[in-house]
Amino acid sequence: MAVLTAIFTAGFYAATAWLVYGLARKIVQYWRTPAPLKIPTMPAPLNTGGVAMRLAREVVLFESLFKSNKWIWLFGWMFHVALLLAMLRHLRYFTEPVWTWVVLVQPFGTYAGFAMLAGLGALWFRRIFVERIRYISGPSDHLMLVLLLAITASGLAMRYVARTDIVALKSFILGLIRFDWQPMPADPILMAHLALVIALMAVFPFSKLLHAPGLFFSPGRNQADSAREKRHLAPWAAKLEAGGE
Amino acid sequence: MGDYKVPELSEFTEIPALQDGSMSHSSPFVAGPEYQEPLGFPGELVEDWHDKAIGRFGDLLTKSRALRVYLDSCVRCGACTDKCHYFLGTGDPKNMPVARQDLMRKVYRRHFTFAGKWLPWLVGAEDLTEEVLDDWYSYFHQCSQCRRCSVYCPYGIDTAEISMAARDIMDHIGKGQKYCNEIIAKVHTVGNNLGLKGPALANTLEGLEEDIEDETGVKVRLPLDEKGADILLVTPSADFFAEPHVDGLMGYAKVFHQAGVSWTISSYASEAANFAMFIGSYEQMREVALRIRKAALDLGVKRLVFGECGHAWRVAYSFLNTLAGPWDFLDQNYPIPQHICEFTNDLIEQGALKFDKSANDHMTLTFHDSCNVARATRMGNKPGGQFEIPRAIARAVCNNFVDMAPETIREGTYCCGGGGGLLTDDLMELRVKGAKPRMDALNQVVQNDGVTHMIAICAICKSQFSKVFPEYGMEMDQVVSLHQLVGNAIILDGQETDGEINDETEDGAAPAETEE
């Protein structure tokens, strides 16, 4: 019992530290790397406010993907929105007392798991059966879907098939947050669910999941169309100018 | 070369079945030392090319946020897989934007990422072997940097940025492309892509003045190196001799004449094109751009106007301020630089130009949005002006105008197939096949709406279609310059017209002013 608790406690701390470090490292790297030229995909907004709107539409509605392919958009968007709802719902295990709005999200969050399952399944189906997408898919692309599907399925199993001791789980999680460690319930499905979540946190900053911060740093999407009005000069280009003829 | 089938046109461009390796034989001529060295690149493949390439790759990753973010962010969702005209025309899976990017991404992963160093088999990381380098050379010269894929990517990943970086790396290890590098060197020494020297240029312009006078009876000037002129016109050098480009140049001259402005061409900066963009070299691009700055200063002009050219307008609109600015010595009351279409459209909106639209009645026209103009620049004050302004001009000077299918124009426009430094005879198969999506859409309006001519506002588009139209059973002169149509329809003060046309003039001129 104590060993199990120790493993999961250490696992969560390590994964959190790894995730924060890895993401921070990437974000700092993106932040520090200059964009030497103005390359927004046109037509682009003329000012920062417009850029914020453009990014918001990409994040919330997946605007470009919608233009591209309605099926990928439907499954991808469905998965991401459902994931968000499910994660918000999970906040009830991290807060005491549970915030009111988390209570309100709860009924949607519990069904969101099915939408995640459907979205992921459909995306995997495309990856296997659409020739073009099969061609571009590698082992890690399939594994990522397997990982997400396994997390979703194990979560749904604990809600709808073999309920886990949710009170004990919550006390374990609050213990992690308060550094007052409590026993980890020895439910195999729960153990699988949490182990997979730890794995997901660990791979996040070193995998294609970097598309999440990447979007905000994409010059094609985050630059304003103002090249004629404002001179844009990267630090290394300024040095080149000063040193060169 | 020469041994290939011209694709059959279809009503809608269909997504082809994958034909692995079907274009792996397509590679442009490699630049020899005589074209590499003038640009400061090694003359031939250097001995330690692998390490040099990885070294340069590392440099670029610290210099370009786009490269770093784009190499990290792709999730292989497949949104771009059916968007590239070269894939649609050839079926080669490595012409799908994501697969093209992955040629570079796999090397990035191997050398610059944690997962690729330790688990290469899992994430598809691969070293830069000779085979991979050959793939790079072949497939990064099957990308015209048209940015169509970037419109549809959920993260805005732009394959143009990737192919530019790959070409830059290859230049630095001595595996450059002959066509681009030869041309860039010519600009550095002579001032234009063609190597057309000052006296020859003066001669050409004089000839054009005579042509206009013969046609209209009006003395319209095409000044060269005139100090103190208000406007410096920078235009692709193809405008000086190629068809239909030169008709466009005569069109600009007529507009300038009628506007009553003083203008000049510079023999020192007699080129709007900047092929250094295609090879991804900031330094080379800057050097070419600085010629324009020097010409503007030497001639003492107040304004800068660019002629019809796609990537040139990208370099001008999006990069010129960065590369060769600040332009504080020019008149700040005008856009710097300004596109000739903006210039002409302003005059049309003010009612300052008179047209006889019937002069273009023998044609029914459609408009091909040039990829670089559409997705990398703007015209006018509003986003999307690059789509509206050329069309407004076309409608002002022609009676018969029809657009092609909506998904094939504006931001979704297809590249002509010859952009990005691929407009060379050693890539003819690629150019013909890459034109298919545009040809499909054009063929539809030809069949359904009786379109006879397609307007282009890019020197590369014009040259490409002149060459490719005959392959698809059309005539080479079915591509026209926008300002050729303006030149046909414009009525110059004091123009000799016979009574018949004069009558139509008054009718024809009225709607131009009231329209919109």
Short mmCIF file of N, CA and C in Angstrom, two decimals, chain A residues 99-215:
data_model
loop_
_atom_site.label_atom_id
_atom_site.label_comp_id
_atom_site.label_asym_id
_atom_site.label_seq_id
_atom_site.Cartn_x
_atom_site.Cartn_y
_atom_site.Cartn_z
N TRP A 99 -15.97 24.27 -6.60
CA TRP A 99 -16.47 25.55 -7.11
C TRP A 99 -17.82 25.34 -7.81
N THR A 100 -18.67 26.35 -7.68
CA THR A 100 -20.02 26.23 -8.23
C THR A 100 -20.02 25.93 -9.73
N TRP A 101 -19.16 26.67 -10.46
CA TRP A 101 -19.22 26.47 -11.91
C TRP A 101 -18.73 25.07 -12.30
N VAL A 102 -17.89 24.49 -11.48
CA VAL A 102 -17.45 23.11 -11.76
C VAL A 102 -18.64 22.16 -11.55
N VAL A 103 -19.44 22.47 -10.56
CA VAL A 103 -20.65 21.68 -10.34
C VAL A 103 -21.56 21.77 -11.56
N LEU A 104 -21.64 22.97 -12.12
CA LEU A 104 -22.52 23.17 -13.29
C LEU A 104 -22.00 22.43 -14.52
N VAL A 105 -20.69 22.32 -14.62
CA VAL A 105 -20.08 21.64 -15.77
C VAL A 105 -20.27 20.12 -15.66
N GLN A 106 -20.40 19.65 -14.46
CA GLN A 106 -20.40 18.21 -14.18
C GLN A 106 -21.25 17.36 -15.14
N PRO A 107 -22.55 17.68 -15.32
CA PRO A 107 -23.35 16.80 -16.19
C PRO A 107 -22.81 16.72 -17.62
N PHE A 108 -22.28 17.85 -18.13
CA PHE A 108 -21.73 17.83 -19.49
C PHE A 108 -20.43 17.04 -19.50
N GLY A 109 -19.64 17.26 -18.47
CA GLY A 109 -18.34 16.62 -18.39
C GLY A 109 -18.44 15.11 -18.37
N THR A 110 -19.46 14.58 -17.72
CA THR A 110 -19.53 13.12 -17.64
C THR A 110 -19.83 12.49 -19.00
N TYR A 111 -20.63 13.19 -19.83
CA TYR A 111 -20.91 12.64 -21.16
C TYR A 111 -19.81 12.96 -22.16
N ALA A 112 -19.00 13.97 -21.83
CA ALA A 112 -17.95 14.39 -22.77
C ALA A 112 -17.02 13.23 -23.10
N GLY A 113 -16.84 12.32 -22.13
CA GLY A 113 -15.98 11.18 -22.38
C GLY A 113 -16.39 10.41 -23.62
N PHE A 114 -17.69 10.29 -23.85
CA PHE A 114 -18.16 9.55 -25.03
C PHE A 114 -17.81 10.30 -26.32
N ALA A 115 -17.94 11.65 -26.24
CA ALA A 115 -17.57 12.45 -27.41
C ALA A 115 -16.08 12.33 -27.69
N MET A 116 -15.29 12.28 -26.63
CA MET A 116 -13.84 12.11 -26.82
C MET A 116 -13.57 10.78 -27.52
N LEU A 117 -14.23 9.76 -27.02
CA LEU A 117 -14.06 8.43 -27.59
C LEU A 117 -14.41 8.42 -29.08
N ALA A 118 -15.55 9.05 -29.39
CA ALA A 118 -16.00 9.07 -30.78
C ALA A 118 -15.02 9.86 -31.65
N GLY A 119 -14.61 11.03 -31.16
CA GLY A 119 -13.70 11.87 -31.95
C GLY A 119 -12.37 11.17 -32.18
N LEU A 120 -11.81 10.62 -31.13
CA LEU A 120 -10.52 9.93 -31.26
C LEU A 120 -10.64 8.71 -32.16
N GLY A 121 -11.72 7.98 -31.98
CA GLY A 121 -11.92 6.79 -32.80
C GLY A 121 -12.00 7.15 -34.28
N ALA A 122 -12.75 8.22 -34.57
CA ALA A 122 -12.91 8.63 -35.97
C ALA A 122 -11.58 9.12 -36.55
N LEU A 123 -10.82 9.84 -35.73
CA LEU A 123 -9.52 10.31 -36.21
C LEU A 123 -8.59 9.13 -36.48
N TRP A 124 -8.65 8.14 -35.62
CA TRP A 124 -7.81 6.95 -35.82
C TRP A 124 -8.25 6.18 -37.06
N PHE A 125 -9.57 6.10 -37.24
CA PHE A 125 -10.11 5.44 -38.43
C PHE A 125 -9.54 6.11 -39.69
N ARG A 126 -9.57 7.44 -39.72
CA ARG A 126 -9.03 8.16 -40.87
C ARG A 126 -7.54 7.86 -41.04
N ARG A 127 -6.83 7.84 -39.95
CA ARG A 127 -5.39 7.60 -40.00
C ARG A 127 -5.09 6.23 -40.61
N ILE A 128 -5.98 5.29 -40.36
CA ILE A 128 -5.72 3.94 -40.87
C ILE A 128 -6.28 3.75 -42.28
N PHE A 129 -7.44 4.33 -42.55
CA PHE A 129 -8.11 4.00 -43.81
C PHE A 129 -8.03 5.04 -44.91
N VAL A 130 -7.68 6.29 -44.60
CA VAL A 130 -7.49 7.26 -45.69
C VAL A 130 -6.03 7.17 -46.13
N GLU A 131 -5.85 6.81 -47.39
CA GLU A 131 -4.52 6.51 -47.90
C GLU A 131 -3.49 7.61 -47.60
N ARG A 132 -3.88 8.86 -47.85
CA ARG A 132 -2.94 9.97 -47.68
C ARG A 132 -2.51 10.09 -46.22
N ILE A 133 -3.48 9.93 -45.32
CA ILE A 133 -3.15 10.13 -43.90
C ILE A 133 -2.40 8.93 -43.36
N ARG A 134 -2.69 7.75 -43.91
CA ARG A 134 -1.91 6.57 -43.52
C ARG A 134 -0.44 6.78 -43.90
N TYR A 135 -0.25 7.36 -45.09
CA TYR A 135 1.12 7.58 -45.58
C TYR A 135 1.93 8.47 -44.64
N ILE A 136 1.29 9.50 -44.09
CA ILE A 136 2.05 10.45 -43.27
C ILE A 136 2.10 10.06 -41.79
N SER A 137 1.41 8.97 -41.42
CA SER A 137 1.36 8.59 -40.00
C SER A 137 2.53 7.70 -39.62
N GLY A 138 3.15 8.01 -38.49
CA GLY A 138 4.22 7.17 -37.97
C GLY A 138 3.78 6.50 -36.69
N PRO A 139 4.64 5.65 -36.12
CA PRO A 139 4.29 4.94 -34.88
C PRO A 139 3.82 5.89 -33.78
N SER A 140 4.51 7.02 -33.63
CA SER A 140 4.14 7.92 -32.53
C SER A 140 2.75 8.52 -32.73
N ASP A 141 2.33 8.70 -34.00
CA ASP A 141 1.00 9.25 -34.24
C ASP A 141 -0.08 8.27 -33.78
N HIS A 142 0.14 6.99 -34.06
CA HIS A 142 -0.82 5.97 -33.61
C HIS A 142 -0.79 5.84 -32.10
N LEU A 143 0.42 5.81 -31.54
CA LEU A 143 0.55 5.63 -30.09
C LEU A 143 -0.11 6.75 -29.30
N MET A 144 0.00 7.97 -29.82
CA MET A 144 -0.63 9.10 -29.15
C MET A 144 -2.14 8.89 -29.06
N LEU A 145 -2.72 8.42 -30.14
CA LEU A 145 -4.16 8.15 -30.13
C LEU A 145 -4.50 7.02 -29.18
N VAL A 146 -3.66 6.00 -29.16
CA VAL A 146 -3.88 4.88 -28.26
C VAL A 146 -3.85 5.37 -26.81
N LEU A 147 -2.88 6.21 -26.53
CA LEU A 147 -2.74 6.75 -25.17
C LEU A 147 -3.99 7.52 -24.76
N LEU A 148 -4.44 8.41 -25.63
CA LEU A 148 -5.61 9.22 -25.31
C LEU A 148 -6.87 8.35 -25.21
N LEU A 149 -6.97 7.39 -26.10
CA LEU A 149 -8.14 6.49 -26.07
C LEU A 149 -8.15 5.68 -24.77
N ALA A 150 -6.98 5.22 -24.35
CA ALA A 150 -6.90 4.40 -23.14
C ALA A 150 -7.27 5.23 -21.91
N ILE A 151 -6.80 6.48 -21.88
CA ILE A 151 -7.16 7.36 -20.76
C ILE A 151 -8.67 7.56 -20.72
N THR A 152 -9.25 7.85 -21.88
CA THR A 152 -10.69 8.09 -21.96
C THR A 152 -11.46 6.84 -21.56
N ALA A 153 -11.07 5.72 -22.11
CA ALA A 153 -11.81 4.48 -21.84
C ALA A 153 -11.73 4.09 -20.37
N SER A 154 -10.54 4.22 -19.78
CA SER A 154 -10.42 3.84 -18.36
C SER A 154 -11.24 4.80 -17.49
N GLY A 155 -11.27 6.06 -17.88
CA GLY A 155 -12.08 7.03 -17.14
C GLY A 155 -13.55 6.69 -17.21
N LEU A 156 -14.01 6.40 -18.42
CA LEU A 156 -15.42 6.05 -18.60
C LEU A 156 -15.76 4.77 -17.83
N ALA A 157 -14.83 3.84 -17.82
CA ALA A 157 -15.06 2.57 -17.13
C ALA A 157 -15.32 2.81 -15.64
N MET A 158 -14.55 3.75 -15.07
CA MET A 158 -14.73 4.01 -13.64
C MET A 158 -16.03 4.73 -13.35
N ARG A 159 -16.57 5.40 -14.34
CA ARG A 159 -17.82 6.12 -14.12
C ARG A 159 -19.01 5.20 -14.38
N TYR A 160 -18.93 4.40 -15.44
CA TYR A 160 -20.11 3.68 -15.89
C TYR A 160 -20.06 2.17 -15.70
N VAL A 161 -18.87 1.60 -15.42
CA VAL A 161 -18.80 0.15 -15.32
C VAL A 161 -18.44 -0.28 -13.89
N ALA A 162 -17.25 0.05 -13.47
CA ALA A 162 -16.81 -0.37 -12.14
C ALA A 162 -16.38 0.86 -11.37
N ARG A 163 -17.31 1.43 -10.64
CA ARG A 163 -17.05 2.68 -9.92
C ARG A 163 -15.88 2.54 -8.96
N THR A 164 -15.07 3.58 -8.96
CA THR A 164 -13.94 3.56 -8.05
C THR A 164 -14.31 4.32 -6.77
N ASP A 165 -13.50 4.21 -5.76
CA ASP A 165 -13.76 4.92 -4.50
C ASP A 165 -13.33 6.37 -4.65
N ILE A 166 -14.30 7.19 -5.07
CA ILE A 166 -14.00 8.55 -5.47
C ILE A 166 -13.58 9.40 -4.27
N VAL A 167 -14.11 9.07 -3.10
CA VAL A 167 -13.76 9.82 -1.89
C VAL A 167 -12.29 9.60 -1.54
N ALA A 168 -11.88 8.34 -1.64
CA ALA A 168 -10.48 8.02 -1.36
C ALA A 168 -9.56 8.68 -2.38
N LEU A 169 -9.99 8.68 -3.64
CA LEU A 169 -9.18 9.30 -4.69
C LEU A 169 -9.00 10.79 -4.41
N LYS A 170 -10.14 11.42 -4.05
CA LYS A 170 -10.06 12.87 -3.81
C LYS A 170 -9.13 13.17 -2.64
N SER A 171 -9.15 12.35 -1.64
CA SER A 171 -8.28 12.63 -0.51
C SER A 171 -6.81 12.41 -0.91
N PHE A 172 -6.57 11.44 -1.83
CA PHE A 172 -5.21 11.25 -2.34
C PHE A 172 -4.74 12.50 -3.09
N ILE A 173 -5.61 13.04 -3.96
CA ILE A 173 -5.22 14.19 -4.78
C ILE A 173 -5.04 15.44 -3.92
N LEU A 174 -5.99 15.67 -3.01
CA LEU A 174 -5.84 16.84 -2.13
C LEU A 174 -4.57 16.71 -1.29
N GLY A 175 -4.25 15.48 -0.95
CA GLY A 175 -3.01 15.23 -0.21
C GLY A 175 -1.79 15.64 -1.01
N LEU A 176 -1.84 15.36 -2.32
CA LEU A 176 -0.73 15.76 -3.19
C LEU A 176 -0.57 17.28 -3.19
N ILE A 177 -1.72 17.95 -3.29
CA ILE A 177 -1.68 19.42 -3.38
C ILE A 177 -1.22 20.03 -2.07
N ARG A 178 -1.66 19.41 -0.96
CA ARG A 178 -1.37 20.00 0.37
C ARG A 178 -0.10 19.43 0.99
N PHE A 179 0.60 18.62 0.23
CA PHE A 179 1.79 17.94 0.75
C PHE A 179 1.49 17.17 2.04
N ASP A 180 0.28 16.63 2.11
CA ASP A 180 -0.13 15.85 3.28
C ASP A 180 -0.60 14.52 2.70
N TRP A 181 0.39 13.63 2.41
CA TRP A 181 0.13 12.50 1.54
C TRP A 181 -0.83 11.49 2.14
N GLN A 182 -1.79 11.07 1.31
CA GLN A 182 -2.83 10.11 1.69
C GLN A 182 -2.68 8.87 0.82
N PRO A 183 -3.23 7.76 1.28
CA PRO A 183 -3.05 6.52 0.51
C PRO A 183 -3.72 6.57 -0.87
N MET A 184 -3.06 5.99 -1.85
CA MET A 184 -3.60 5.87 -3.20
C MET A 184 -4.48 4.62 -3.23
N PRO A 185 -5.76 4.77 -3.67
CA PRO A 185 -6.64 3.60 -3.70
C PRO A 185 -6.09 2.54 -4.66
N ALA A 186 -6.17 1.27 -4.26
CA ALA A 186 -5.57 0.21 -5.07
C ALA A 186 -6.57 -0.38 -6.06
N ASP A 187 -7.17 0.50 -6.85
CA ASP A 187 -8.11 0.05 -7.88
C ASP A 187 -7.33 -0.04 -9.19
N PRO A 188 -7.29 -1.24 -9.81
CA PRO A 188 -6.45 -1.40 -11.01
C PRO A 188 -6.83 -0.43 -12.13
N ILE A 189 -8.12 -0.20 -12.35
CA ILE A 189 -8.51 0.72 -13.44
C ILE A 189 -8.02 2.13 -13.13
N LEU A 190 -8.20 2.53 -11.89
CA LEU A 190 -7.74 3.86 -11.49
C LEU A 190 -6.23 3.98 -11.67
N MET A 191 -5.53 2.92 -11.27
CA MET A 191 -4.07 2.95 -11.39
C MET A 191 -3.66 3.10 -12.86
N ALA A 192 -4.36 2.37 -13.72
CA ALA A 192 -4.05 2.47 -15.15
C ALA A 192 -4.35 3.89 -15.64
N HIS A 193 -5.49 4.41 -15.26
CA HIS A 193 -5.91 5.76 -15.69
C HIS A 193 -4.86 6.78 -15.29
N LEU A 194 -4.46 6.75 -14.03
CA LEU A 194 -3.51 7.76 -13.55
C LEU A 194 -2.10 7.55 -14.13
N ALA A 195 -1.71 6.30 -14.29
CA ALA A 195 -0.39 6.04 -14.88
C ALA A 195 -0.33 6.59 -16.31
N LEU A 196 -1.42 6.42 -17.05
CA LEU A 196 -1.45 6.92 -18.43
C LEU A 196 -1.44 8.45 -18.46
N VAL A 197 -2.13 9.06 -17.49
CA VAL A 197 -2.12 10.53 -17.41
C VAL A 197 -0.71 11.03 -17.13
N ILE A 198 -0.02 10.32 -16.24
CA ILE A 198 1.37 10.69 -15.95
C ILE A 198 2.21 10.59 -17.23
N ALA A 199 1.99 9.53 -17.98
CA ALA A 199 2.72 9.36 -19.24
C ALA A 199 2.41 10.51 -20.21
N LEU A 200 1.16 10.89 -20.29
CA LEU A 200 0.75 11.98 -21.19
C LEU A 200 1.43 13.29 -20.79
N MET A 201 1.45 13.55 -19.47
CA MET A 201 2.11 14.77 -19.00
C MET A 201 3.60 14.74 -19.36
N ALA A 202 4.18 13.56 -19.27
CA ALA A 202 5.61 13.44 -19.53
C ALA A 202 5.93 13.66 -21.01
N VAL A 203 5.11 13.16 -21.91
CA VAL A 203 5.45 13.30 -23.33
C VAL A 203 5.04 14.66 -23.90
N PHE A 204 4.14 15.35 -23.21
CA PHE A 204 3.59 16.60 -23.76
C PHE A 204 4.66 17.54 -24.32
N PRO A 205 5.68 17.92 -23.52
CA PRO A 205 6.61 18.94 -24.03
C PRO A 205 7.64 18.40 -25.02
N PHE A 206 7.58 17.12 -25.32
CA PHE A 206 8.59 16.54 -26.21
C PHE A 206 7.94 15.85 -27.40
N SER A 207 6.74 16.29 -27.71
CA SER A 207 6.02 15.59 -28.77
C SER A 207 5.22 16.59 -29.58
N LYS A 208 4.41 16.07 -30.47
CA LYS A 208 3.61 16.95 -31.31
C LYS A 208 2.53 17.68 -30.51
N LEU A 209 2.39 17.32 -29.23
CA LEU A 209 1.44 18.07 -28.42
C LEU A 209 1.88 19.53 -28.25
N LEU A 210 3.11 19.81 -28.69
CA LEU A 210 3.58 21.19 -28.70
C LEU A 210 2.78 22.07 -29.65
N HIS A 211 1.86 21.45 -30.40
CA HIS A 211 1.03 22.30 -31.26
C HIS A 211 0.23 23.28 -30.42
N ALA A 212 0.02 22.96 -29.15
CA ALA A 212 -0.78 23.86 -28.31
C ALA A 212 -0.08 25.20 -28.10
N PRO A 213 1.16 25.23 -27.54
CA PRO A 213 1.82 26.54 -27.48
C PRO A 213 2.24 27.03 -28.86
N GLY A 214 2.55 26.09 -29.77
CA GLY A 214 3.05 26.46 -31.10
C GLY A 214 2.14 27.43 -31.83
N LEU A 215 0.84 27.19 -31.73
CA LEU A 215 -0.10 28.04 -32.45
C LEU A 215 0.09 29.51 -32.10
#
